[in-house]
Amino acid sequence: MSDGRDGATRVAAGPRLLLGSPIAAEIRAGLTRDFAAFTAQWGRAPVLAIVLVGADAPSAVYLRQILRTCQKVGVEGRLVEIGSHATADAVCDEIERLNADSAVAGIIVQMPLPSHIPLHTVIDSIDPAKDIDGIHPRNAGLLSLGYDGFLPATAQASVEILKRSGIEIAGKRVVVIGRSNVVGKPAALLLMREHGTVTVLHSRTRDLAHHCRDAEILVVAAGRPGLVTGDMLSPGVVVVDVGINVVDDGEGGEKLVGDVDFESAKNVVSAITPVPGGVGPLTNALLLSHLLRAATDQAERRESERVR
Ligand code: NAP
């Protein structure tokens, strides 16, 4: 039963479910129009290059999703596959080629990279103007200073789902579990930007439950299935579960779960993002909105250099 707010559903005798798909669909509808206008104005659709070094199963699922979303909104998704034994130099050379290719508006590098390739070397080689998932130090620095760079899409999605569901962040005690550069840390910075009073927890935090119970909003991005259980939560807390974990379904197959034990949490929280169906669907839509901005900036810059 819809409660009339975007992306929110209240199930009988349960918490409000904060759903990413309706919000993502709305963003994609706008993007489809905007990419069509871009293509009409500049003569070709922008390219999103996805660099995949080696291949593992979770990457394959994610890549299928993002390539499908590209197709839906009128973007050319280009998968750049590099063998798992490639050197760091070979990966950086490929990224340099994409940096120099004017058809390519955005570049994302699929993580994790093989262990012999230093992450920073690869991240540093991406042109910050094409770094649409905000992992380059320039964009990370802009975020920390409150300037307008490219935001890491998952972190942005975890905040956007709250805002678009009408949940007030300003003044609230917000607790974030996880401090990675791609999710926890940027989410904490964005929540501070929204005037939340933010506490960040991590693997060395003593008494996780104590801090969780203090939260009015809890964002969990630890990659540990079942880390947060209902007894660690205060009644009425709003929970954003960013975790995506593949676990045994007990019937010989596999299923996706978050970091929060939904069954024990559902009777305590006032609202929660389900996994799957919460933050995940929003991430790709936001990533493609960054691509539109990157493509437009680059096309306008080329045009102004041409007429100068
Ligand atoms: P990550 O790099 O492994 O970072 C995990 C963070 O959680 C670290 O800061 C770690 O602390 C902390 N942590 C781990 N175990 C903990 C524990 N027992 N107690 C408290 N903190 C703990 O993972 P990530 O890339 O940030 O991803 C986090 C989760 O989000 C994963 O499940 C991932 O699959 C998911 N994800 C979802 C999306 C989406 O679209 N929804 C996109 C990307 C990632 P330390 O810093 O002390 O090690």
mmCIF file of C-alpha atoms and ligand atoms in Angstrom:
data_model
loop_
_atom_site.group_PDB
_atom_site.id
_atom_site.type_symbol
_atom_site.label_atom_id
_atom_site.label_comp_id
_atom_site.label_asym_id
_atom_site.label_seq_id
_atom_site.Cartn_x
_atom_site.Cartn_y
_atom_site.Cartn_z
ATOM 1 C CA MET A 1 0.000 0.000 0.000
ATOM 2 C CA SER A 2 1.594 3.285 -1.077
ATOM 3 C CA ASP A 3 1.610 6.053 1.487
ATOM 4 C CA GLY A 4 1.764 8.676 -1.254
ATOM 5 C CA ARG A 5 5.413 9.592 -0.787
ATOM 6 C CA ASP A 6 7.981 8.862 -3.487
ATOM 7 C CA GLY A 7 9.703 5.514 -3.101
ATOM 8 C CA ALA A 8 7.941 4.601 0.103
ATOM 9 C CA THR A 9 5.608 1.754 0.877
ATOM 10 C CA ARG A 10 4.025 0.820 4.187
ATOM 11 C CA VAL A 11 3.311 -2.865 4.502
ATOM 12 C CA ALA A 12 0.572 -4.058 6.823
ATOM 13 C CA ALA A 13 1.900 -4.340 10.409
ATOM 14 C CA GLY A 14 5.474 -3.643 9.319
ATOM 15 C CA PRO A 15 7.922 -0.801 8.898
ATOM 16 C CA ARG A 16 7.851 1.664 6.058
ATOM 17 C CA LEU A 17 9.952 0.209 3.232
ATOM 18 C CA LEU A 18 12.133 2.753 1.488
ATOM 19 C CA LEU A 19 12.252 1.473 -2.083
ATOM 20 C CA GLY A 20 14.887 2.581 -4.570
ATOM 21 C CA SER A 21 13.215 1.357 -7.755
ATOM 22 C CA PRO A 22 10.409 3.976 -8.040
ATOM 23 C CA ILE A 23 12.893 6.786 -7.396
ATOM 24 C CA ALA A 24 15.345 5.290 -9.896
ATOM 25 C CA ALA A 25 12.577 4.957 -12.507
ATOM 26 C CA GLU A 26 11.724 8.627 -12.087
ATOM 27 C CA ILE A 27 15.384 9.657 -12.486
ATOM 28 C CA ARG A 28 15.792 7.385 -15.531
ATOM 29 C CA ALA A 29 12.707 8.871 -17.212
ATOM 30 C CA GLY A 30 14.259 12.341 -16.920
ATOM 31 C CA LEU A 31 17.630 11.035 -18.109
ATOM 32 C CA THR A 32 16.093 9.368 -21.172
ATOM 33 C CA ARG A 33 14.712 12.741 -22.265
ATOM 34 C CA ASP A 34 17.961 14.551 -21.440
ATOM 35 C CA PHE A 35 20.215 12.048 -23.224
ATOM 36 C CA ALA A 36 17.945 12.205 -26.300
ATOM 37 C CA ALA A 37 18.330 16.002 -26.287
ATOM 38 C CA PHE A 38 22.108 15.637 -25.804
ATOM 39 C CA THR A 39 22.370 13.243 -28.744
ATOM 40 C CA ALA A 40 20.258 15.529 -30.948
ATOM 41 C CA GLN A 41 22.420 18.549 -30.061
ATOM 42 C CA TRP A 42 25.895 16.969 -30.232
ATOM 43 C CA GLY A 43 25.347 14.294 -32.901
ATOM 44 C CA ARG A 44 26.078 11.161 -30.865
ATOM 45 C CA ALA A 45 25.203 9.499 -27.582
ATOM 46 C CA PRO A 46 27.876 9.716 -24.881
ATOM 47 C CA VAL A 47 29.873 6.600 -24.058
ATOM 48 C CA LEU A 48 30.230 5.161 -20.559
ATOM 49 C CA ALA A 49 33.384 3.029 -20.441
ATOM 50 C CA ILE A 50 33.431 0.270 -17.844
ATOM 51 C CA VAL A 51 36.893 -1.144 -17.244
ATOM 52 C CA LEU A 52 36.899 -4.726 -16.037
ATOM 53 C CA VAL A 53 40.227 -6.287 -15.088
ATOM 54 C CA GLY A 54 39.819 -10.059 -14.848
ATOM 55 C CA ALA A 55 36.304 -11.332 -14.285
ATOM 56 C CA ASP A 56 34.493 -12.505 -11.202
ATOM 57 C CA ALA A 57 30.844 -13.455 -10.726
ATOM 58 C CA PRO A 58 29.628 -10.419 -8.690
ATOM 59 C CA SER A 59 31.149 -8.096 -11.314
ATOM 60 C CA ALA A 60 29.307 -9.914 -14.066
ATOM 61 C CA VAL A 61 25.921 -9.369 -12.371
ATOM 62 C CA TYR A 62 26.649 -5.691 -11.743
ATOM 63 C CA LEU A 63 27.928 -5.156 -15.288
ATOM 64 C CA ARG A 64 24.817 -6.663 -16.849
ATOM 65 C CA GLN A 65 22.699 -4.263 -14.740
ATOM 66 C CA ILE A 66 24.632 -1.128 -15.640
ATOM 67 C CA LEU A 67 24.810 -2.016 -19.344
ATOM 68 C CA ARG A 68 21.036 -2.600 -19.333
ATOM 69 C CA THR A 69 20.474 0.770 -17.656
ATOM 70 C CA CYS A 70 22.709 2.455 -20.267
ATOM 71 C CA GLN A 71 20.595 0.964 -23.026
ATOM 72 C CA LYS A 72 17.350 2.081 -21.343
ATOM 73 C CA VAL A 73 18.374 5.742 -21.176
ATOM 74 C CA GLY A 74 20.143 6.030 -24.557
ATOM 75 C CA VAL A 75 23.795 5.826 -23.504
ATOM 76 C CA GLU A 76 26.426 3.678 -25.211
ATOM 77 C CA GLY A 77 27.861 1.335 -22.578
ATOM 78 C CA ARG A 78 31.328 0.141 -23.597
ATOM 79 C CA LEU A 79 32.822 -2.784 -21.694
ATOM 80 C CA VAL A 80 36.631 -2.673 -21.744
ATOM 81 C CA GLU A 81 37.866 -6.086 -20.680
ATOM 82 C CA ILE A 82 41.477 -6.525 -19.610
ATOM 83 C CA GLY A 83 42.983 -9.903 -18.721
ATOM 84 C CA SER A 84 43.543 -10.654 -15.023
ATOM 85 C CA HIS A 85 47.329 -10.962 -15.548
ATOM 86 C CA ALA A 86 47.707 -7.485 -17.063
ATOM 87 C CA THR A 87 50.238 -5.198 -15.375
ATOM 88 C CA ALA A 88 49.250 -1.952 -13.629
ATOM 89 C CA ASP A 89 50.965 -0.053 -16.484
ATOM 90 C CA ALA A 90 48.831 -1.850 -19.070
ATOM 91 C CA VAL A 91 45.641 -0.979 -17.164
ATOM 92 C CA CYS A 92 46.707 2.684 -16.826
ATOM 93 C CA ASP A 93 47.590 2.821 -20.563
ATOM 94 C CA GLU A 94 44.070 1.635 -21.378
ATOM 95 C CA ILE A 95 42.578 4.276 -19.069
ATOM 96 C CA GLU A 96 44.769 6.953 -20.710
ATOM 97 C CA ARG A 97 43.342 5.910 -24.097
ATOM 98 C CA LEU A 98 39.809 6.332 -22.709
ATOM 99 C CA ASN A 99 40.769 9.720 -21.205
ATOM 100 C CA ALA A 100 41.883 10.855 -24.661
ATOM 101 C CA ASP A 101 38.808 9.506 -26.490
ATOM 102 C CA SER A 102 36.370 12.405 -26.906
ATOM 103 C CA ALA A 103 33.397 10.029 -27.377
ATOM 104 C CA VAL A 104 33.949 8.631 -23.875
ATOM 105 C CA ALA A 105 32.318 10.925 -21.312
ATOM 106 C CA GLY A 106 32.668 8.749 -18.210
ATOM 107 C CA ILE A 107 34.933 5.966 -16.954
ATOM 108 C CA ILE A 108 34.273 3.527 -14.146
ATOM 109 C CA VAL A 109 36.686 0.853 -13.022
ATOM 110 C CA GLN A 110 35.078 -2.267 -11.659
ATOM 111 C CA MET A 111 36.322 -3.242 -8.185
ATOM 112 C CA PRO A 112 37.929 -5.287 -6.823
ATOM 113 C CA LEU A 113 41.073 -5.179 -8.948
ATOM 114 C CA PRO A 114 43.427 -8.192 -8.970
ATOM 115 C CA SER A 115 45.689 -7.991 -5.900
ATOM 116 C CA HIS A 116 48.895 -7.297 -7.896
ATOM 117 C CA ILE A 117 47.478 -3.977 -9.220
ATOM 118 C CA PRO A 118 47.804 -1.020 -6.807
ATOM 119 C CA LEU A 119 44.409 0.639 -6.502
ATOM 120 C CA HIS A 120 45.789 4.183 -6.187
ATOM 121 C CA THR A 121 47.823 3.946 -9.388
ATOM 122 C CA VAL A 122 44.702 3.070 -11.351
ATOM 123 C CA ILE A 123 42.448 5.631 -9.625
ATOM 124 C CA ASP A 124 45.010 8.405 -10.144
ATOM 125 C CA SER A 125 45.127 7.690 -13.891
ATOM 126 C CA ILE A 126 41.412 8.476 -14.447
ATOM 127 C CA ASP A 127 40.743 11.986 -15.798
ATOM 128 C CA PRO A 128 38.822 13.677 -12.905
ATOM 129 C CA ALA A 129 36.436 15.168 -15.492
ATOM 130 C CA LYS A 130 35.454 11.605 -16.526
ATOM 131 C CA ASP A 131 35.521 10.145 -13.001
ATOM 132 C CA ILE A 132 31.738 9.867 -12.675
ATOM 133 C CA ASP A 133 31.873 7.631 -9.576
ATOM 134 C CA GLY A 134 33.918 10.189 -7.657
ATOM 135 C CA ILE A 135 36.892 7.985 -6.740
ATOM 136 C CA HIS A 136 39.731 10.240 -7.967
ATOM 137 C CA PRO A 137 41.456 12.229 -5.162
ATOM 138 C CA ARG A 138 40.379 15.489 -6.814
ATOM 139 C CA ASN A 139 36.681 14.579 -6.580
ATOM 140 C CA ALA A 140 37.131 13.122 -3.076
ATOM 141 C CA GLY A 141 38.800 16.400 -2.034
ATOM 142 C CA LEU A 142 36.009 18.477 -3.554
ATOM 143 C CA LEU A 143 33.460 16.431 -1.607
ATOM 144 C CA SER A 144 35.291 16.889 1.680
ATOM 145 C CA LEU A 145 35.462 20.661 1.112
ATOM 146 C CA GLY A 146 31.773 20.829 0.181
ATOM 147 C CA TYR A 147 32.410 21.755 -3.468
ATOM 148 C CA ASP A 148 30.543 20.382 -6.420
ATOM 149 C CA GLY A 149 32.609 17.453 -7.781
ATOM 150 C CA PHE A 150 31.408 14.008 -8.827
ATOM 151 C CA LEU A 151 30.007 12.104 -5.837
ATOM 152 C CA PRO A 152 30.489 8.366 -5.265
ATOM 153 C CA ALA A 153 27.119 7.093 -6.498
ATOM 154 C CA THR A 154 26.418 4.512 -3.775
ATOM 155 C CA ALA A 155 27.126 6.976 -0.969
ATOM 156 C CA GLN A 156 24.956 9.554 -2.694
ATOM 157 C CA ALA A 157 22.181 6.958 -3.167
ATOM 158 C CA SER A 158 22.179 6.173 0.576
ATOM 159 C CA VAL A 159 21.479 9.844 1.347
ATOM 160 C CA GLU A 160 19.216 10.514 -1.631
ATOM 161 C CA ILE A 161 16.851 7.695 -0.650
ATOM 162 C CA LEU A 162 16.312 9.414 2.721
ATOM 163 C CA LYS A 163 15.795 12.860 1.187
ATOM 164 C CA ARG A 164 13.447 11.678 -1.540
ATOM 165 C CA SER A 165 11.435 9.681 1.013
ATOM 166 C CA GLY A 166 10.871 12.865 2.993
ATOM 167 C CA ILE A 167 13.029 11.846 5.977
ATOM 168 C CA GLU A 168 14.528 14.831 7.767
ATOM 169 C CA ILE A 169 18.292 14.545 8.326
ATOM 170 C CA ALA A 170 19.090 17.972 9.778
ATOM 171 C CA GLY A 171 19.791 17.832 13.510
ATOM 172 C CA LYS A 172 19.353 14.046 13.742
ATOM 173 C CA ARG A 173 21.830 11.707 15.381
ATOM 174 C CA VAL A 174 23.116 9.810 12.343
ATOM 175 C CA VAL A 175 25.371 6.783 12.731
ATOM 176 C CA VAL A 176 27.299 5.336 9.768
ATOM 177 C CA ILE A 177 28.881 1.879 9.994
ATOM 178 C CA GLY A 178 31.819 1.688 7.550
ATOM 179 C CA ARG A 179 34.534 4.171 6.596
ATOM 180 C CA SER A 180 35.588 3.012 3.116
ATOM 181 C CA ASN A 181 36.540 5.674 0.583
ATOM 182 C CA VAL A 182 33.738 4.582 -1.751
ATOM 183 C CA VAL A 183 30.773 4.248 0.622
ATOM 184 C CA GLY A 184 31.044 4.923 4.366
ATOM 185 C CA LYS A 185 33.312 7.986 4.374
ATOM 186 C CA PRO A 186 31.590 9.878 1.532
ATOM 187 C CA ALA A 187 28.156 8.959 2.973
ATOM 188 C CA ALA A 188 29.227 10.451 6.320
ATOM 189 C CA LEU A 189 30.423 13.637 4.595
ATOM 190 C CA LEU A 190 27.172 13.947 2.653
ATOM 191 C CA LEU A 191 25.102 13.385 5.799
ATOM 192 C CA MET A 192 27.108 16.141 7.516
ATOM 193 C CA ARG A 193 26.376 18.363 4.510
ATOM 194 C CA GLU A 194 22.688 17.688 5.241
ATOM 195 C CA HIS A 195 23.322 18.875 8.820
ATOM 196 C CA GLY A 196 23.111 15.465 10.494
ATOM 197 C CA THR A 197 25.154 14.940 13.675
ATOM 198 C CA VAL A 198 27.285 12.128 12.336
ATOM 199 C CA THR A 199 29.204 9.349 14.115
ATOM 200 C CA VAL A 200 31.275 6.907 12.050
ATOM 201 C CA LEU A 201 31.836 3.337 13.278
ATOM 202 C CA HIS A 202 34.317 0.792 11.917
ATOM 203 C CA SER A 203 35.889 -2.568 12.670
ATOM 204 C CA ARG A 204 37.882 -1.192 15.632
ATOM 205 C CA THR A 205 34.878 0.505 17.248
ATOM 206 C CA ARG A 206 34.259 -0.744 20.778
ATOM 207 C CA ASP A 207 30.648 -1.640 21.605
ATOM 208 C CA LEU A 208 29.011 -1.203 18.217
ATOM 209 C CA ALA A 209 25.556 -1.848 19.721
ATOM 210 C CA HIS A 210 25.897 1.063 22.155
ATOM 211 C CA HIS A 211 26.516 3.510 19.297
ATOM 212 C CA CYS A 212 23.811 1.957 17.091
ATOM 213 C CA ARG A 213 21.209 2.378 19.853
ATOM 214 C CA ASP A 214 21.973 6.097 19.907
ATOM 215 C CA ALA A 215 21.072 6.481 16.218
ATOM 216 C CA GLU A 216 17.945 8.146 14.901
ATOM 217 C CA ILE A 217 19.206 7.307 11.404
ATOM 218 C CA LEU A 218 21.554 4.346 10.863
ATOM 219 C CA VAL A 219 23.440 3.818 7.587
ATOM 220 C CA VAL A 220 25.150 0.432 7.391
ATOM 221 C CA ALA A 221 27.906 -0.203 4.827
ATOM 222 C CA ALA A 222 30.147 -2.902 6.291
ATOM 223 C CA GLY A 223 29.728 -5.861 3.936
ATOM 224 C CA ARG A 224 28.944 -8.178 6.879
ATOM 225 C CA PRO A 225 25.626 -10.038 6.618
ATOM 226 C CA GLY A 226 23.590 -9.880 9.832
ATOM 227 C CA LEU A 227 25.995 -7.435 11.528
ATOM 228 C CA VAL A 228 23.131 -5.328 12.882
ATOM 229 C CA THR A 229 20.297 -7.073 14.700
ATOM 230 C CA GLY A 230 17.039 -5.724 16.126
ATOM 231 C CA ASP A 231 18.332 -5.702 19.723
ATOM 232 C CA MET A 232 21.009 -3.162 18.684
ATOM 233 C CA LEU A 233 18.424 -0.621 17.526
ATOM 234 C CA SER A 234 16.277 1.984 19.245
ATOM 235 C CA PRO A 235 12.562 1.913 18.469
ATOM 236 C CA GLY A 236 11.643 4.157 15.546
ATOM 237 C CA VAL A 237 15.130 4.368 13.992
ATOM 238 C CA VAL A 238 15.367 4.784 10.196
ATOM 239 C CA VAL A 239 17.799 2.270 8.673
ATOM 240 C CA VAL A 240 19.579 2.483 5.321
ATOM 241 C CA ASP A 241 21.163 -0.893 4.563
ATOM 242 C CA VAL A 242 23.824 -0.448 1.883
ATOM 243 C CA GLY A 243 25.297 -3.927 2.261
ATOM 244 C CA ILE A 244 25.040 -6.392 -0.584
ATOM 245 C CA ASN A 245 26.076 -9.898 0.421
ATOM 246 C CA VAL A 246 25.581 -13.200 -1.363
ATOM 247 C CA VAL A 247 24.717 -15.936 1.144
ATOM 248 C CA ASP A 248 23.477 -19.503 1.110
ATOM 249 C CA ASP A 249 19.664 -19.603 0.922
ATOM 250 C CA GLY A 250 19.502 -22.865 2.891
ATOM 251 C CA GLU A 251 18.019 -24.679 -0.111
ATOM 252 C CA GLY A 252 21.194 -25.254 -2.083
ATOM 253 C CA GLY A 253 21.072 -21.868 -3.802
ATOM 254 C CA GLU A 254 22.141 -18.327 -3.031
ATOM 255 C CA LYS A 255 20.376 -15.110 -2.116
ATOM 256 C CA LEU A 256 21.227 -11.441 -1.604
ATOM 257 C CA VAL A 257 21.032 -9.977 1.884
ATOM 258 C CA GLY A 258 22.126 -6.716 3.456
ATOM 259 C CA ASP A 259 24.175 -6.062 6.590
ATOM 260 C CA VAL A 260 21.055 -5.736 8.744
ATOM 261 C CA ASP A 261 19.140 -8.763 9.951
ATOM 262 C CA PHE A 262 15.796 -7.738 8.469
ATOM 263 C CA GLU A 263 13.673 -10.208 10.445
ATOM 264 C CA SER A 264 14.773 -8.973 13.876
ATOM 265 C CA ALA A 265 15.016 -5.315 12.790
ATOM 266 C CA LYS A 266 11.629 -4.984 11.115
ATOM 267 C CA ASN A 267 9.671 -4.785 14.367
ATOM 268 C CA VAL A 268 11.899 -2.051 15.816
ATOM 269 C CA VAL A 269 12.573 0.351 12.940
ATOM 270 C CA SER A 270 10.131 2.940 11.615
ATOM 271 C CA ALA A 271 11.554 2.686 8.088
ATOM 272 C CA ILE A 272 14.172 0.542 6.357
ATOM 273 C CA THR A 273 15.639 0.008 2.888
ATOM 274 C CA PRO A 274 15.187 -3.633 1.816
ATOM 275 C CA VAL A 275 17.991 -5.646 0.213
ATOM 276 C CA PRO A 276 17.615 -6.116 -2.644
ATOM 277 C CA GLY A 277 15.461 -3.199 -3.813
ATOM 278 C CA GLY A 278 16.652 -0.323 -1.620
ATOM 279 C CA VAL A 279 19.865 1.598 -2.249
ATOM 280 C CA GLY A 280 21.060 -0.640 -5.123
ATOM 281 C CA PRO A 281 18.606 0.418 -7.863
ATOM 282 C CA LEU A 282 19.241 4.087 -7.151
ATOM 283 C CA THR A 283 23.021 3.823 -7.544
ATOM 284 C CA ASN A 284 23.025 3.202 -11.313
ATOM 285 C CA ALA A 285 20.469 5.925 -12.009
ATOM 286 C CA LEU A 286 22.606 8.456 -10.108
ATOM 287 C CA LEU A 287 25.753 7.281 -11.872
ATOM 288 C CA LEU A 288 24.131 7.967 -15.236
ATOM 289 C CA SER A 289 22.999 11.398 -14.077
ATOM 290 C CA HIS A 290 26.705 12.088 -13.383
ATOM 291 C CA LEU A 291 27.487 10.858 -16.910
ATOM 292 C CA LEU A 292 25.038 13.370 -18.369
ATOM 293 C CA ARG A 293 26.735 16.178 -16.467
ATOM 294 C CA ALA A 294 30.208 15.002 -17.526
ATOM 295 C CA ALA A 295 29.173 14.643 -21.185
ATOM 296 C CA THR A 296 27.557 18.084 -21.241
ATOM 297 C CA ASP A 297 30.550 19.791 -19.562
ATOM 298 C CA GLN A 298 32.996 18.125 -21.954
ATOM 299 C CA ALA A 299 30.943 18.901 -25.081
ATOM 300 C CA GLU A 300 30.538 22.550 -24.070
ATOM 301 C CA ARG A 301 34.249 22.862 -23.281
ATOM 302 C CA ARG A 302 35.194 21.401 -26.688
ATOM 303 C CA GLU A 303 32.742 23.749 -28.398
ATOM 304 C CA SER A 304 34.107 26.844 -26.639
ATOM 305 C CA GLU A 305 37.685 25.803 -27.521
ATOM 306 C CA ARG A 306 36.601 25.326 -31.168
ATOM 307 C CA VAL A 307 35.070 28.802 -31.525
ATOM 308 C CA ARG A 308 37.858 30.573 -29.639
HETATM 309 P P1 NAP B 1 34.736 -2.220 2.441
HETATM 310 O O1 NAP B 1 35.686 -1.441 1.633
HETATM 311 O O2 NAP B 1 35.054 -3.648 2.773
HETATM 312 O O3 NAP B 1 34.539 -1.429 3.827
HETATM 313 C C1 NAP B 1 33.796 -1.973 4.869
HETATM 314 C C2 NAP B 1 33.801 -1.033 6.046
HETATM 315 O O4 NAP B 1 33.039 -1.632 7.094
HETATM 316 C C3 NAP B 1 35.196 -0.769 6.604
HETATM 317 O O5 NAP B 1 35.309 0.597 6.971
HETATM 318 C C4 NAP B 1 35.266 -1.672 7.839
HETATM 319 O O6 NAP B 1 36.041 -1.140 8.902
HETATM 320 C C5 NAP B 1 33.816 -1.705 8.275
HETATM 321 N N1 NAP B 1 33.522 -2.944 8.970
HETATM 322 C C6 NAP B 1 33.744 -4.211 8.554
HETATM 323 N N2 NAP B 1 33.370 -5.094 9.496
HETATM 324 C C7 NAP B 1 32.903 -4.382 10.531
HETATM 325 C C8 NAP B 1 32.384 -4.719 11.810
HETATM 326 N N3 NAP B 1 32.275 -6.003 12.205
HETATM 327 N N4 NAP B 1 32.005 -3.726 12.619
HETATM 328 C C9 NAP B 1 32.099 -2.431 12.243
HETATM 329 N N5 NAP B 1 32.588 -2.041 11.033
HETATM 330 C C10 NAP B 1 32.987 -3.016 10.204
HETATM 331 O O7 NAP B 1 33.286 -2.261 1.796
HETATM 332 P P2 NAP B 1 32.543 -1.125 0.881
HETATM 333 O O8 NAP B 1 33.104 -1.139 -0.483
HETATM 334 O O9 NAP B 1 32.477 0.145 1.654
HETATM 335 O O10 NAP B 1 31.091 -1.757 0.793
HETATM 336 C C11 NAP B 1 30.290 -1.905 1.943
HETATM 337 C C12 NAP B 1 29.061 -2.698 1.585
HETATM 338 O O11 NAP B 1 28.312 -1.957 0.627
HETATM 339 C C13 NAP B 1 29.350 -4.042 0.923
HETATM 340 O O12 NAP B 1 28.371 -4.990 1.343
HETATM 341 C C14 NAP B 1 29.176 -3.775 -0.548
HETATM 342 O O13 NAP B 1 28.780 -4.931 -1.269
HETATM 343 C C15 NAP B 1 28.045 -2.775 -0.498
HETATM 344 N N6 NAP B 1 27.956 -1.932 -1.697
HETATM 345 C C16 NAP B 1 26.720 -1.673 -2.149
HETATM 346 C C17 NAP B 1 26.552 -0.890 -3.277
HETATM 347 C C18 NAP B 1 25.145 -0.567 -3.729
HETATM 348 O O14 NAP B 1 24.946 -0.129 -4.846
HETATM 349 N N7 NAP B 1 24.151 -0.752 -2.853
HETATM 350 C C19 NAP B 1 27.654 -0.410 -3.966
HETATM 351 C C20 NAP B 1 28.931 -0.640 -3.448
HETATM 352 C C21 NAP B 1 29.056 -1.412 -2.303
HETATM 353 P P3 NAP B 1 37.625 -0.886 8.779
HETATM 354 O O15 NAP B 1 37.769 0.391 8.006
HETATM 355 O O16 NAP B 1 38.070 -0.745 10.180
HETATM 356 O O17 NAP B 1 38.192 -2.067 8.059
#
